[in-house]
XYZ file of C-alpha atoms in Angstrom:
316
model
C 91.266 87.369 47.374
C 91.836 90.269 44.997
C 95.040 92.136 43.800
C 94.382 95.382 43.127
C 96.674 97.316 40.736
C 95.580 101.147 40.127
C 97.392 103.140 37.251
C 97.471 107.111 37.606
C 98.485 109.094 33.881
C 100.256 111.971 34.967
C 98.711 114.907 32.366
C 100.501 118.415 31.988
C 99.892 121.898 29.729
C 102.924 122.822 28.124
C 104.087 126.051 26.473
C 106.370 125.804 23.908
C 109.526 128.311 22.938
C 110.720 128.846 19.617
C 113.423 126.562 18.163
C 117.413 127.003 17.015
C 119.245 125.778 14.659
C 122.423 123.350 16.599
C 122.725 120.090 18.036
C 124.424 118.689 21.355
C 127.381 115.928 20.825
C 129.639 114.233 22.968
C 128.809 111.074 23.464
C 131.076 108.818 24.660
C 132.742 106.516 22.347
C 134.859 103.847 21.922
C 138.362 104.568 20.221
C 138.395 100.642 19.370
C 135.476 99.166 17.696
C 136.895 96.286 16.425
C 134.586 92.893 16.973
C 132.098 95.651 18.910
C 128.159 95.250 18.746
C 126.528 98.452 18.231
C 129.270 100.470 16.399
C 130.979 100.799 13.011
C 134.330 102.774 11.603
C 133.464 105.764 10.065
C 136.330 108.310 8.941
C 138.753 106.155 11.267
C 136.189 107.194 14.126
C 133.534 104.492 16.035
C 129.864 105.634 15.118
C 126.868 104.408 16.208
C 125.179 101.689 13.938
C 121.840 101.320 13.419
C 121.627 97.842 15.272
C 122.495 99.278 18.579
C 119.323 101.883 18.014
C 116.881 98.759 17.684
C 118.142 96.604 20.294
C 120.235 98.924 22.453
C 123.383 96.935 22.409
C 126.655 99.113 22.712
C 129.399 96.219 23.434
C 132.907 97.010 23.315
C 135.351 94.061 22.816
C 138.823 95.488 23.780
C 140.251 97.447 25.816
C 140.293 100.626 25.141
C 139.806 104.760 25.753
C 137.068 106.829 25.441
C 136.434 109.652 23.810
C 133.412 112.419 22.984
C 132.015 112.283 19.361
C 129.553 114.387 17.448
C 127.769 111.414 16.700
C 127.167 112.211 13.043
C 123.833 110.490 12.942
C 122.447 112.282 15.773
C 122.116 115.557 13.921
C 118.183 116.367 13.687
C 117.119 113.706 16.375
C 115.061 114.761 19.028
C 116.242 114.422 22.463
C 113.885 115.940 24.104
C 113.439 118.627 26.996
C 115.335 118.924 30.171
C 112.925 119.719 33.024
C 114.192 122.886 33.873
C 117.402 125.350 32.564
C 120.935 123.855 34.366
C 124.489 122.514 34.065
C 123.394 118.981 32.743
C 125.747 116.188 32.433
C 126.127 112.518 30.521
C 126.707 109.248 32.430
C 128.030 106.311 30.894
C 127.595 103.400 32.844
C 129.759 100.475 32.114
C 128.343 96.599 32.237
C 131.284 93.903 32.482
C 129.925 91.191 30.332
C 131.755 88.099 28.521
C 128.625 88.657 25.378
C 127.135 91.725 24.023
C 124.130 92.585 26.081
C 122.439 95.742 27.003
C 123.618 97.593 30.045
C 121.833 99.027 32.513
C 122.355 100.842 35.883
C 121.479 97.602 37.821
C 123.831 95.685 36.025
C 127.054 98.268 35.841
C 130.334 98.262 37.664
C 130.904 101.996 37.513
C 130.219 104.814 34.722
C 132.420 107.771 33.479
C 131.519 111.624 33.985
C 131.136 113.937 31.323
C 131.800 117.424 31.995
C 128.494 119.894 32.441
C 127.293 121.698 29.675
C 124.449 124.363 30.220
C 120.947 123.549 28.376
C 117.990 125.754 28.372
C 114.727 123.945 29.257
C 112.674 126.049 26.143
C 114.232 123.988 23.341
C 114.718 120.737 22.577
C 118.445 119.417 23.423
C 119.266 118.790 19.805
C 118.642 122.629 18.724
C 121.064 123.406 21.215
C 124.786 123.556 21.315
C 127.317 121.896 23.330
C 129.776 118.980 24.092
C 129.953 116.673 27.017
C 133.296 115.948 27.145
C 134.414 112.758 28.037
C 137.566 110.668 29.114
C 138.388 107.344 30.306
C 138.953 103.840 29.740
C 136.420 101.341 29.097
C 137.746 97.785 29.803
C 137.528 94.802 27.153
C 134.231 93.302 27.577
C 131.877 95.596 28.542
C 128.351 97.278 27.272
C 127.597 100.483 28.158
C 124.413 103.053 28.252
C 123.545 106.700 28.947
C 122.005 108.493 31.531
C 121.492 112.639 31.817
C 121.833 114.173 35.089
C 121.922 117.306 36.929
C 124.905 116.964 39.323
C 122.884 118.728 42.316
C 120.354 115.985 42.225
C 122.432 113.012 40.835
C 119.918 110.570 42.099
C 117.396 111.911 39.471
C 118.295 110.098 36.120
C 116.983 110.733 32.793
C 117.218 109.916 29.186
C 116.022 110.533 25.469
C 112.299 109.035 24.688
C 113.201 109.556 20.871
C 112.622 106.725 18.932
C 115.854 106.991 17.315
C 118.259 106.818 20.734
C 116.268 105.424 23.394
C 117.526 102.212 23.134
C 121.093 103.412 24.036
C 120.423 105.404 26.974
C 120.150 102.787 30.403
C 116.190 101.777 31.113
C 116.298 103.479 34.533
C 116.026 106.775 33.287
C 112.816 108.738 33.091
C 112.204 110.002 29.624
C 112.739 113.549 28.885
C 109.731 115.291 28.454
C 108.596 115.761 24.486
C 107.388 119.403 25.016
C 108.756 122.137 27.468
C 106.211 122.473 30.690
C 106.202 124.153 33.711
C 105.672 121.225 36.244
C 106.811 118.069 36.249
C 104.861 115.534 38.099
C 106.648 111.958 38.866
C 109.171 112.960 36.971
C 106.530 113.131 33.235
C 106.108 109.261 34.247
C 103.309 107.195 34.614
C 102.653 105.933 38.407
C 101.795 102.370 39.128
C 100.081 101.228 42.263
C 99.596 98.175 43.894
C 97.204 97.685 47.029
C 98.300 94.401 46.759
C 96.321 90.905 48.223
C 93.368 91.336 50.261
C 90.630 88.831 51.976
C 86.923 90.117 50.784
C 85.880 90.452 54.320
C 88.929 92.842 55.313
C 87.969 95.248 52.505
C 86.495 98.835 53.774
C 82.670 99.795 53.231
C 83.493 103.510 53.323
C 86.511 105.830 52.668
C 88.788 106.490 55.521
C 92.361 107.939 55.230
C 95.044 106.432 57.548
C 93.276 103.586 57.753
C 95.449 99.781 58.263
C 96.293 98.799 54.988
C 96.029 101.891 53.003
C 98.713 102.635 50.218
C 100.577 106.046 50.768
C 102.812 107.262 47.853
C 104.803 110.337 47.922
C 104.938 111.806 44.412
C 107.858 114.064 43.206
C 106.519 117.419 41.918
C 109.238 119.776 40.108
C 108.437 123.112 39.100
C 110.963 125.058 36.621
C 109.256 128.839 37.127
C 111.393 131.686 38.143
C 108.784 132.124 40.598
C 106.220 130.478 42.829
C 103.615 128.500 40.432
C 99.714 128.800 41.482
C 97.791 125.241 40.105
C 94.478 123.852 40.401
C 95.178 119.967 41.049
C 91.946 117.583 39.859
C 91.540 114.030 39.202
C 89.546 112.628 36.468
C 87.925 108.997 36.663
C 84.983 106.795 36.394
C 83.203 107.078 39.715
C 81.649 104.517 41.515
C 79.195 105.713 44.434
C 79.083 103.297 47.808
C 77.747 104.435 50.814
C 77.074 108.306 48.626
C 80.517 109.079 48.192
C 81.979 108.859 44.866
C 85.262 106.655 44.430
C 87.547 105.140 41.279
C 85.395 102.273 40.019
C 87.612 99.368 38.888
C 87.284 96.489 36.318
C 85.365 94.430 38.895
C 81.885 95.259 40.049
C 81.030 96.252 43.393
C 84.235 97.396 43.949
C 86.205 100.732 43.742
C 89.552 102.749 45.180
C 89.134 105.657 47.149
C 91.924 107.848 46.302
C 93.037 110.727 48.827
C 95.356 113.754 47.909
C 97.453 115.065 50.748
C 94.768 113.845 53.082
C 91.511 114.834 51.320
C 88.997 112.275 49.447
C 89.245 113.400 46.217
C 85.856 112.957 43.763
C 85.788 113.923 40.298
C 84.232 116.868 40.550
C 86.894 117.956 43.552
C 89.576 120.743 42.809
C 92.564 121.764 44.904
C 94.120 125.518 44.625
C 97.712 125.322 45.964
C 100.834 126.732 45.355
C 104.763 125.347 44.109
C 108.017 126.870 45.102
C 110.621 126.356 42.382
C 112.200 123.242 42.224
C 111.600 119.987 43.951
C 108.458 119.261 46.232
C 106.319 116.276 46.866
C 102.676 115.183 47.797
C 101.079 112.752 49.204
C 98.387 110.121 47.240
C 96.930 107.468 49.541
C 94.637 104.582 48.436
C 91.998 102.008 49.754
C 90.101 99.609 48.372
C 86.394 99.406 49.213
C 83.377 97.738 48.466
C 79.975 97.728 47.835
C 77.997 96.410 51.293
C 75.263 95.660 49.638
C 76.851 93.233 47.995
C 77.126 89.483 49.607
C 80.799 88.609 49.838
C 80.280 85.855 47.958
C 79.322 87.926 44.763
C 82.816 89.480 44.835
C 85.001 87.667 42.270
C 88.264 86.836 43.114
C 91.551 88.134 40.981
C 93.158 90.978 39.919
C 91.315 94.291 38.894
C 92.454 97.364 38.126
C 91.456 101.072 38.254
C 92.685 103.804 36.600
C 92.905 107.618 37.160
C 94.130 110.737 35.257
C 95.861 113.395 37.543
C 95.854 117.050 36.043
C 97.233 120.291 37.306
C 96.169 123.247 35.530
C 98.722 126.254 35.682
C 96.708 129.392 37.056
């Protein structure tokens, strides 16, 4: 049997804007950080400790109210670029726990929502001004983590990928881009696709879209320009030729993966010209395992193998 895993790395081209001098604060902080983990008192206020930046544990031992602190050790820490200019909000997820653990969205029982602040997409967040104002109660025995959202798309979760703060954010968030861009593929995250476990005799010998066993994935494309964006889409990979057709080579001899983009089989030299409206769109990627029919089935090794593709969208 064969278990197939494909990874797609999405590469985008960016244009940068000039920085300003300010920084965004207002991260939810407990009033009481006695016996807490990841916090310490400074100037009679609770501040982030260096430990929390390392292990991501923001544990609060005693029942306390929350307030919005301009965390002083954030000054100068790059947070990332929001994917588009909008009113953004900070969510603080609360995980009930008897021990100091790292919180996540999945482990949480509730969350606190801040007020919204307008954030421009052309500058890193730390270069802008604003305060996420949050109030509410944090029960005794709670760990917390943070997420950025646009309230218009509450299911799209974002976190800072900065080394100084990334551990304090909930792991479910997609990393904010480290540079400004016009379009983002799959929330700027790599995509891993598993084709499952296959019998060698059932692996196709010629690419065919919509075949049984093919894996289809819908991938979000978010474009933030003020007008429709014209792009050229192509895929980079090392090919293997099977029955006169180029497909993605794999780590196993005689096996490859055919890849279809919105129904079109894509070779390394194929391109697609298309346009995307402002906001969220989606494209369909379809994957099919294929084998070289000239090889005996017994010569195809069993076990896992991988294939890698780079998807590139270039603005025209």
